[in-house]
Short mmCIF file of C-alpha atoms in Angstrom, two decimals:
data_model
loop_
_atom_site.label_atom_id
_atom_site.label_comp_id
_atom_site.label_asym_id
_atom_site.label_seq_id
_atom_site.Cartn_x
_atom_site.Cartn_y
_atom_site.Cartn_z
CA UNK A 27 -44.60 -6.16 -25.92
CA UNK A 28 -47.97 -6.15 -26.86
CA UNK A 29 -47.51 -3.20 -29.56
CA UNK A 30 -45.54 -5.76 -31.37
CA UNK A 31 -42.36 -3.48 -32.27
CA UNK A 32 -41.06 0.00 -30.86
CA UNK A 33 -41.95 1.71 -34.32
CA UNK A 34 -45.88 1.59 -33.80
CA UNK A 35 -45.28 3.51 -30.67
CA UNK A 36 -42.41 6.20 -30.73
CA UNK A 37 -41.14 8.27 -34.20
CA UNK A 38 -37.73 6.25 -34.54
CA UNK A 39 -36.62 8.53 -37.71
CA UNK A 40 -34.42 11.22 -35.15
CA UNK A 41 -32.90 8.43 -32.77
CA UNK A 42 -29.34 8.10 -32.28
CA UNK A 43 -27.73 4.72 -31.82
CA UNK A 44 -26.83 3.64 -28.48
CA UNK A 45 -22.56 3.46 -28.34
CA UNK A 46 -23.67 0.13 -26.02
CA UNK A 47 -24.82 -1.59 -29.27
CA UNK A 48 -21.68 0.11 -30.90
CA UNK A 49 -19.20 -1.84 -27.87
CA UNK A 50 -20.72 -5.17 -27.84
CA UNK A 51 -20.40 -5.27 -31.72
CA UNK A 52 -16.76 -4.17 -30.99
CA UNK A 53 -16.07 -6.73 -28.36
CA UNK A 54 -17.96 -10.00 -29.98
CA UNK A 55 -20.66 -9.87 -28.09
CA UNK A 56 -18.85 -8.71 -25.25
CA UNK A 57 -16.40 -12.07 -25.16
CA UNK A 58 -13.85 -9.91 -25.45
CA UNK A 59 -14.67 -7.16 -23.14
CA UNK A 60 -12.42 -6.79 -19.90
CA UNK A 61 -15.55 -5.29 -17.77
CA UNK A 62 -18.39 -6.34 -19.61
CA UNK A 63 -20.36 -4.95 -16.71
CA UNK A 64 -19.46 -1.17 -18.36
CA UNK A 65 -22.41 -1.71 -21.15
CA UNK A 66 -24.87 -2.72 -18.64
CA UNK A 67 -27.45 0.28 -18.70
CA UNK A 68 -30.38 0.37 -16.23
CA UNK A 69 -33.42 0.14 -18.26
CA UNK A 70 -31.65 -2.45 -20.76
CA UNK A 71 -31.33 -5.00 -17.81
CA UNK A 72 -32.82 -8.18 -16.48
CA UNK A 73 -32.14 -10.84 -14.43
CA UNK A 74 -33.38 -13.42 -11.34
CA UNK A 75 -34.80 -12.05 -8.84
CA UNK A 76 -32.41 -14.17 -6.13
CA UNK A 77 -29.57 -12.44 -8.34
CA UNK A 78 -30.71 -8.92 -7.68
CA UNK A 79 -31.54 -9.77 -4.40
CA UNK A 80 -27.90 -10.96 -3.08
CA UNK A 81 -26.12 -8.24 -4.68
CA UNK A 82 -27.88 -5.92 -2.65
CA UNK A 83 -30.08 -4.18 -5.44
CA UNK A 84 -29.76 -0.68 -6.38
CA UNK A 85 -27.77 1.65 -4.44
CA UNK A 86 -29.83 4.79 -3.30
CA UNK A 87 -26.89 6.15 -2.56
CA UNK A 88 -25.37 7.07 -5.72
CA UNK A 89 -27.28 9.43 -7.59
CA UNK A 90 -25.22 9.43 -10.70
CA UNK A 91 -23.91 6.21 -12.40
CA UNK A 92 -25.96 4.01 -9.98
CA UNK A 93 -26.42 1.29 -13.06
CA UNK A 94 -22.37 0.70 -13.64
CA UNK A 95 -21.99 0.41 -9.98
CA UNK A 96 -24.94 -2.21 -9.64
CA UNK A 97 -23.40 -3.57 -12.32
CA UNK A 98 -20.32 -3.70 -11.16
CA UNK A 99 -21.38 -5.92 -7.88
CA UNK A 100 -23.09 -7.97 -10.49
CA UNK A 101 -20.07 -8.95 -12.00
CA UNK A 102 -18.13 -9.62 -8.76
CA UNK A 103 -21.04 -11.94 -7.78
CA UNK A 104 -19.95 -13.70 -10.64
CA UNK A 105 -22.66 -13.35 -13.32
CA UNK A 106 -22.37 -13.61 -17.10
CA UNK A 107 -23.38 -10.57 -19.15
CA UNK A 108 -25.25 -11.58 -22.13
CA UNK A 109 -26.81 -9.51 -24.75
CA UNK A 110 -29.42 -9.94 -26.66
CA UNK A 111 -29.70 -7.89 -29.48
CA UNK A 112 -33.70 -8.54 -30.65
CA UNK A 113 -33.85 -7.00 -27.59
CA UNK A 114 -34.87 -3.14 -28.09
CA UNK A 115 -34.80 0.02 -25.55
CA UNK A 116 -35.62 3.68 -25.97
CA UNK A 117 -34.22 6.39 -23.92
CA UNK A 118 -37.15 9.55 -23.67
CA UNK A 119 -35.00 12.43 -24.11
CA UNK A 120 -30.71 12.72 -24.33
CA UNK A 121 -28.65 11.06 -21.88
CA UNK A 122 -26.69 13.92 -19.34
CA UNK A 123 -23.59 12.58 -21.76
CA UNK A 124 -24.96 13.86 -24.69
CA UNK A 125 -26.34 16.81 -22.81
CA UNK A 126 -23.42 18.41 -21.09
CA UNK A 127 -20.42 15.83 -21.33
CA UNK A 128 -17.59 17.27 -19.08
CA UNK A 129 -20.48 17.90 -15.85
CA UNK A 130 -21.63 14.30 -16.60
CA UNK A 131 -18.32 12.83 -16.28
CA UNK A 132 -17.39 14.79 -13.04
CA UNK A 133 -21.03 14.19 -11.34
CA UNK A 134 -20.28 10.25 -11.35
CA UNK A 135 -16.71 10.45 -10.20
CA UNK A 136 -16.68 10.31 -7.10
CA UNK A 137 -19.54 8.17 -6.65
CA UNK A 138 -17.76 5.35 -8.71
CA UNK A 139 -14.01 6.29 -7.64
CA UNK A 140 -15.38 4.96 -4.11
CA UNK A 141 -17.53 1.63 -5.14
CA UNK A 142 -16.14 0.41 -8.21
CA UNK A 143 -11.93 -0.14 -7.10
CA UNK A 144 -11.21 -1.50 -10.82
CA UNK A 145 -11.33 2.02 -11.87
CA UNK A 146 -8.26 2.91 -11.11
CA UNK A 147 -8.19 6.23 -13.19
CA UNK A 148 -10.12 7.29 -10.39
CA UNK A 149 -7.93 6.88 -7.39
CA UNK A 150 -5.41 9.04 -8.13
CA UNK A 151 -5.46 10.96 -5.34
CA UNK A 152 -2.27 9.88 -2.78
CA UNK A 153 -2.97 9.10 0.61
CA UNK A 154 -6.54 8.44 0.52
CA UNK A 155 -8.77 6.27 2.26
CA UNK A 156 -11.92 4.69 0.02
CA UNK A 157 -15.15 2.69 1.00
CA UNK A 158 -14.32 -0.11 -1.46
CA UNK A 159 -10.77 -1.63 -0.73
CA UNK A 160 -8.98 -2.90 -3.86
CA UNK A 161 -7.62 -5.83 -2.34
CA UNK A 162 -8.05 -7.90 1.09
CA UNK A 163 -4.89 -9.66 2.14
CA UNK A 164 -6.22 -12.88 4.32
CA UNK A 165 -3.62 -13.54 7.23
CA UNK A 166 -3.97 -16.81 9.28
CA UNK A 167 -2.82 -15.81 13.10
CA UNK A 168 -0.60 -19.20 13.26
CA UNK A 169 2.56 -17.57 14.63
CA UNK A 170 4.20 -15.29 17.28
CA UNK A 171 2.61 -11.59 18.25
CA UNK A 172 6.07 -10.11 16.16
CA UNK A 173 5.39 -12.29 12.84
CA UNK A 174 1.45 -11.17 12.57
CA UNK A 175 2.23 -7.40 13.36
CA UNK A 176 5.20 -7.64 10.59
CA UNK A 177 3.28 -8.94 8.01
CA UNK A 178 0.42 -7.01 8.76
CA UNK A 179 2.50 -3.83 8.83
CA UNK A 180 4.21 -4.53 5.34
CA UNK A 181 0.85 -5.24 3.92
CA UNK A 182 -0.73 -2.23 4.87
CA UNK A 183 2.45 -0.25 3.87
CA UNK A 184 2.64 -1.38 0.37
CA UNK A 185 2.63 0.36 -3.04
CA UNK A 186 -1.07 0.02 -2.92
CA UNK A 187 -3.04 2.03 -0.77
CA UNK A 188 -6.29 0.97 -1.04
CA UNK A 189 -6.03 -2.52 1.02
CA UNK A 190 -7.44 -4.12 3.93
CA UNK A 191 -6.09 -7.11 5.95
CA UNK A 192 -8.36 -9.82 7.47
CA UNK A 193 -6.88 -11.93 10.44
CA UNK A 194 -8.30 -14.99 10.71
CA UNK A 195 -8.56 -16.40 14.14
CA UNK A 196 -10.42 -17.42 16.85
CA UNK A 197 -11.47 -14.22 18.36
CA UNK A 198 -15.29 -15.22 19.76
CA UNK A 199 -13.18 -17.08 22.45
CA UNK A 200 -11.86 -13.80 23.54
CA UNK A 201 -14.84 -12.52 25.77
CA UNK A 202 -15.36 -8.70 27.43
CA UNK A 203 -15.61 -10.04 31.02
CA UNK A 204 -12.90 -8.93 33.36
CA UNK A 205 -10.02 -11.54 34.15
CA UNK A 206 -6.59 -11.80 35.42
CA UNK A 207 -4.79 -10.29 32.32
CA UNK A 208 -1.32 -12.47 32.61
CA UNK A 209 -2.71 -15.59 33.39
CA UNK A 210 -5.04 -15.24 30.43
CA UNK A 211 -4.66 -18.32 28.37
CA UNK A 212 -5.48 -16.30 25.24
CA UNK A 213 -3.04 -13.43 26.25
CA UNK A 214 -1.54 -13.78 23.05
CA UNK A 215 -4.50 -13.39 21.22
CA UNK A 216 -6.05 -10.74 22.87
CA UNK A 217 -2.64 -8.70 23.22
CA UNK A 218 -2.78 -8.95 19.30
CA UNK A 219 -6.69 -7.98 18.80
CA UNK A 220 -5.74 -5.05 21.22
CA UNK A 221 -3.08 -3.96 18.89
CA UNK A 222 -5.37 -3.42 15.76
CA UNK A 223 -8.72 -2.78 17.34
CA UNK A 224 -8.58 0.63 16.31
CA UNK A 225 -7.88 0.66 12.82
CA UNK A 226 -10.35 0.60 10.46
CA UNK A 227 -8.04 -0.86 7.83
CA UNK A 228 -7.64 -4.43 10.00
CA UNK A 229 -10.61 -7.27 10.12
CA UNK A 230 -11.13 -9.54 12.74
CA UNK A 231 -12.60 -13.13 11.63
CA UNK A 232 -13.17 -16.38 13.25
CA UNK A 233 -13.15 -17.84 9.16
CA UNK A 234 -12.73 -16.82 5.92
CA UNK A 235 -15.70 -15.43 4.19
CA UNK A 236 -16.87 -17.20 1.30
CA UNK A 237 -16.26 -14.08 -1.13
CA UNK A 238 -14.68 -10.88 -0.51
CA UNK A 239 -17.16 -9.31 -2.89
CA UNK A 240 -17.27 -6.27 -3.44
CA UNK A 241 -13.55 -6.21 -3.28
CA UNK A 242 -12.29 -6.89 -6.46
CA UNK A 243 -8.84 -9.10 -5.29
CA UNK A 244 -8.40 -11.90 -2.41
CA UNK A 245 -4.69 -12.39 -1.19
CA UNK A 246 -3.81 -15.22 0.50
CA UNK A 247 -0.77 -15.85 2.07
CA UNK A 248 1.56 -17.10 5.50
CA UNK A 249 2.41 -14.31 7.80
CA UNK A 250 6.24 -16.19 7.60
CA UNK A 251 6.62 -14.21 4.13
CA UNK A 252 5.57 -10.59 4.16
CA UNK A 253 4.95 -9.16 1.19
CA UNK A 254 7.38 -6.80 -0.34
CA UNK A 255 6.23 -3.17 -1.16
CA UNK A 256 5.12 -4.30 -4.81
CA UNK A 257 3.98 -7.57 -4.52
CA UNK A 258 0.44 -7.25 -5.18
CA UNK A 259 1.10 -4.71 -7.59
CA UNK A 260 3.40 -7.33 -9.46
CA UNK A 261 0.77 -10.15 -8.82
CA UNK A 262 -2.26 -8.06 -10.12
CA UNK A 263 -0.53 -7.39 -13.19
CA UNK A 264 0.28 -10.64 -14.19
CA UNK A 265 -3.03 -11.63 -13.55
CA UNK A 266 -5.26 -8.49 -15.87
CA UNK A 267 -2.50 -8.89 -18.66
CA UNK A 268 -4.51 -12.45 -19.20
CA UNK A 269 -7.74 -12.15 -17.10
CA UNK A 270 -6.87 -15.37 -15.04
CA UNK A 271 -9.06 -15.72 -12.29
CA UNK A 272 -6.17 -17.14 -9.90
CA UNK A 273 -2.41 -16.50 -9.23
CA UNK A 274 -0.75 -19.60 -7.27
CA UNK A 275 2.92 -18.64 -6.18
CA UNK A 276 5.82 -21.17 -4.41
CA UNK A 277 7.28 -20.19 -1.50
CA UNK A 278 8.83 -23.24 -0.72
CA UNK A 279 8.66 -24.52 2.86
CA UNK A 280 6.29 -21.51 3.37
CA UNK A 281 3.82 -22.89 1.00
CA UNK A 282 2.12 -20.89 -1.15
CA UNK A 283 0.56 -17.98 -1.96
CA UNK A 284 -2.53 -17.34 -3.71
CA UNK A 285 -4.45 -14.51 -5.66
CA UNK A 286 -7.59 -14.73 -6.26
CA UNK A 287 -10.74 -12.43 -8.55
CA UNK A 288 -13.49 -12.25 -6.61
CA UNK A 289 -15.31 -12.62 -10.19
CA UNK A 290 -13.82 -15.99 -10.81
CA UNK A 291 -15.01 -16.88 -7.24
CA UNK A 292 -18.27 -15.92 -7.61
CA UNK A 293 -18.47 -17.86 -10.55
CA UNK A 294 -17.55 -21.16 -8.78
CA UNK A 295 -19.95 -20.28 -6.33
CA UNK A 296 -23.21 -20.04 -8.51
CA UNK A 297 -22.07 -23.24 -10.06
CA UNK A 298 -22.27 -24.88 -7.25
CA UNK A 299 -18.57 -26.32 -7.46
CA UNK A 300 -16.95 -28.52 -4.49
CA UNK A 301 -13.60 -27.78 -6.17
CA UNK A 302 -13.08 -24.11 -6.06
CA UNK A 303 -9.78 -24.19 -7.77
CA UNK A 304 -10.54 -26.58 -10.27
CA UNK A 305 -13.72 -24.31 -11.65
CA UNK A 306 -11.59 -21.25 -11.62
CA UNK A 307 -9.52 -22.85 -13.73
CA UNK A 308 -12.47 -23.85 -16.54
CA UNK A 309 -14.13 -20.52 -16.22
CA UNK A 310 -11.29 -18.13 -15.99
CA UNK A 311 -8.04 -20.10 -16.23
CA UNK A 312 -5.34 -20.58 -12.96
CA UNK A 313 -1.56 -19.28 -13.58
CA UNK A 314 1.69 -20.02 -11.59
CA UNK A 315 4.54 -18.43 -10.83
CA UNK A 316 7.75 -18.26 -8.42
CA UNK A 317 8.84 -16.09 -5.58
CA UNK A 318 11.78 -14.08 -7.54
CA UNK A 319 9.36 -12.96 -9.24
CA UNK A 320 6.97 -10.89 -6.71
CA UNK A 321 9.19 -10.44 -3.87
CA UNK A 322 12.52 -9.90 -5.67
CA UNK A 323 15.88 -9.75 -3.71
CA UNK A 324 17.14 -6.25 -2.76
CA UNK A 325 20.19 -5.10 -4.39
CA UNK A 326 23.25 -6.36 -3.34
CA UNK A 327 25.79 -4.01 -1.23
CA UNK A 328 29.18 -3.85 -2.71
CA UNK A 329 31.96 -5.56 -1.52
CA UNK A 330 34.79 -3.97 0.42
CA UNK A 331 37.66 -2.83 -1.68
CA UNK A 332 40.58 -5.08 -1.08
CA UNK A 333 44.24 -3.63 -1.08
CA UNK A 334 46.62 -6.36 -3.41
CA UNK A 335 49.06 -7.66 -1.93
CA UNK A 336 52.89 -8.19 -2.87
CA UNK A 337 53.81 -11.14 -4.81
CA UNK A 338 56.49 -12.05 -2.43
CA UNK A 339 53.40 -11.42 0.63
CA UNK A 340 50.56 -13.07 -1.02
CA UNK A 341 53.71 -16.56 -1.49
CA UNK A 342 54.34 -16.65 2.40
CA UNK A 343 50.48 -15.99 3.55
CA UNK A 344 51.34 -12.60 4.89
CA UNK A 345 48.96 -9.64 4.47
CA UNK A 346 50.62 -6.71 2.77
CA UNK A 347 52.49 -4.04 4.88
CA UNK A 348 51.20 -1.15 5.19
CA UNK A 349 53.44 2.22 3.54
CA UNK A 350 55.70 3.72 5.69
CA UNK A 351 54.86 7.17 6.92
CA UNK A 352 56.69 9.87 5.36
CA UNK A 353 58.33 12.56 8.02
CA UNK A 354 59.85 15.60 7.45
CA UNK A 355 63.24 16.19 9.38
CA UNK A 356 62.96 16.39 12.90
CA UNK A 357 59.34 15.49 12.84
CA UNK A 358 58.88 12.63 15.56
CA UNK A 359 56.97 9.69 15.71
CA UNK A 360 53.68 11.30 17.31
CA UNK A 361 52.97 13.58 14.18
CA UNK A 362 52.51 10.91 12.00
CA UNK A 363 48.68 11.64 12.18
CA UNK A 364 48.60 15.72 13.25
CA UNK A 365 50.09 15.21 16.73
CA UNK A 366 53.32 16.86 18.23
CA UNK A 367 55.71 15.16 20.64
CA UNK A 368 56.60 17.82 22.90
CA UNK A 369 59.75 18.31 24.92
CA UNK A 370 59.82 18.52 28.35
CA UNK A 371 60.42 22.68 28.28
CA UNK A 372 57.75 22.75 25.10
CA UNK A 373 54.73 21.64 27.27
CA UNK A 374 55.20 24.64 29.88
CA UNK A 375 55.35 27.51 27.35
CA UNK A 376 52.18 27.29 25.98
CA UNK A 377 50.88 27.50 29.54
CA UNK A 378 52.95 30.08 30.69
CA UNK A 379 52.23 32.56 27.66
CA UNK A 380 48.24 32.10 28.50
CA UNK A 381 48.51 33.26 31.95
CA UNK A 382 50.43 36.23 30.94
CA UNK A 383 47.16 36.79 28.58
CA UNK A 384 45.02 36.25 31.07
CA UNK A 385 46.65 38.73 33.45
CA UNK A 386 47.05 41.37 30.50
CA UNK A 387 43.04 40.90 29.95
CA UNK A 388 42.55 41.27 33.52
CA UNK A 389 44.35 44.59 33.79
CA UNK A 390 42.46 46.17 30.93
CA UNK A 391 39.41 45.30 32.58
CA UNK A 392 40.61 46.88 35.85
CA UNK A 393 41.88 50.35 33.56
CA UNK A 394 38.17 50.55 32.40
CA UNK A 395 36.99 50.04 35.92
CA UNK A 396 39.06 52.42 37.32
CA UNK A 397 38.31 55.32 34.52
CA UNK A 398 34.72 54.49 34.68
CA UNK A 399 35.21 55.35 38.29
CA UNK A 400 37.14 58.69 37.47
CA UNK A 401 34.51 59.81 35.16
CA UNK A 402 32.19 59.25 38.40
CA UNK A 403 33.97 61.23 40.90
CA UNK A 404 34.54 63.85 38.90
CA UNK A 405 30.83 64.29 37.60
CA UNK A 406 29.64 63.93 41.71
CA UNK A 407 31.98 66.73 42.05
CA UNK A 408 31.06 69.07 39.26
#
């Protein structure tokens, strides 16, 4: 600065300190931050031009909070946040927090509830759909038309809402001219695209994308082993409780399963690393775990009670006998279970006592007929 400090040109004596300064003292020098990319303010910035350049720049877009959210996509490119505190900034006039706190807060919601997925505070709201998914779940089309639709259908009916599913396969074969649809050799294929070309929440892809960025999570996984209902749930925990950038889970002969930060991706990517794994595991750190643990067995039904058996049974092999029925005197066989043995007379009774209901019904019918008539002639007659 060619005025040499910020003192020779603005009155310093009313400022109030930033709370930025206040967080990266806090968080030693933001090495202990979880989102460093929260501090980053707009005018307090700088970086490569390449840098802002394939992150998109600024978002136009949002009109409140439009630094955190650059930000934000900074981070999931993978750069490091460091600050530099010779460095000085002054902000003309109070920030809208200062200003009117609660109408600050609600202005940048929304605008951050949608971009920025790691806010989870933000997505409360059941059922919703957002622009940012929270996690893409990468799904290799290698088996049969049943298998895909399974896994993706337990993927996209999971605990977590906000997810997308990529199938990875090779659609650009499948063309839009018109053919003989059951001697298509890619019936398969194009049966399946058919089946999710409608919702927005399924990706087609010949290959996997170098970074999902700016989703914040990369699943990876065989369709043989949907994921249970809390399985990325489970995995994401395990994974923010120690800010690894990878989750690597047996399956056994189903291989593995793997869970990636797009952060820790990034990463590898603007070092140039062959070994994606191995630089995820120097920059963020790579954990491993078992299948119990993310798709855990359902309970057990109980077994069927068993009746003991005799002492004298269980010796010769036999299975106990069952109690005999209890019967009143007289009571025959058939009314062991609410039934009654008839005699031969018995059955015919019954029968003939309804027909002489039926026949006294039918003559008080007739008496109402034949007074109804009565009342007729004599009124015709009157």
């Amino acid at each position: 600065m060619r005025a040499g400090s910020l003192e020779s040109l603005f009155d310093l004596s009313a400022a109030l300190p930033s709370s930025t300064e206040q967080t990266i003292s806090r968080t030693d020098g933001l090495r202990a931050s979880r989102n460093p990319y929260h501090v980053c303010t707009g005018p307090t910035v700088s970086m490569r031009r390449e840098i802002f350049r394939a992150v998109g720049g600024v978002d136009p877009g949002v009109l409140r909070g439009e630094d955190t959210e650059f930000a934000y996509r900074l981070a999931a490119h993978g750069v490091v946040f460091v600050p530099d505190m010779a460095a000085q900034a002054v902000h003309l006039g109070l920030p809208a927090q200062r200003r009117d706190p609660q109408r600050a807060v609600r202005v940048v919601a929304p605008y951050l509830a949608h971009r920025v997925p790691l806010r989870r505070d933000l997505r409360r709201d059941r059922g919703r759909h957002w622009l940012v998914p929270y996690v893409e779940v990468v799904l290799h089309v290698d088996g049969p038309e049943e298998r895909v639709r399974e896994a993706v259908g337990a993927a996209l009916d999971g605990s977590l809402g906000d997810v997308v599913v990529t199938l990875v396969a090779p659609w650009s074969k499948l063309s839009g001219d018109r053919r003989p649809v059951l001697d298509d050799p890619l019936f398969d294929l194009r049966l399946l695209r058919e089946h999710f070309a409608h919702d927005e929440r399924v990706r087609f892809a010949d290959e996997v994308s170098a970074t999902p960025a700016p989703i914040p999570f990369r699943y990876t996984g065989p369709v043989s082993v949907p994921l249970g209902r809390d399985t990325l749930e489970r995995m994401i925990r395990v994974m923010q409780d120690d800010r690894s950038g990878m989750l690597a889970v047996a399956l056994g002969d189903d291989g593995e399963a793997t869970l990636q930060r797009t952060e820790a991706l990034g990463r590898a990517r603007l070092l140039g690393a062959d070994d994606v794994t191995a630089s995820i595991e120097a920059t963020h750190g790579v954990r491993h775990g078992d299948r119990p643990e993310f798709w855990p067995a359902g309970p057990t039904p109980p077994a069927p009670a068993k009746v003991p058996a005799s002492p004298k049974a269980a010796a010769h092999g036999r299975e106990p006998a069952r109690p005999a029925v209890q019967r009143a005197p007289g009571q025959e066989l058939g009314q062991e279970h609410g039934r009654e043995q008839r005699g031969p007379g018995q059955e015919q009774r019954p029968r003939q006592e309804k027909q002489r209901e039926q026949r006294r019904g039918e003559g008080k019918r007739q008496e109402g007929r034949d007074s109804l008539l009565g009342r007729l002639r004599t009124a015709l007659r009157n």
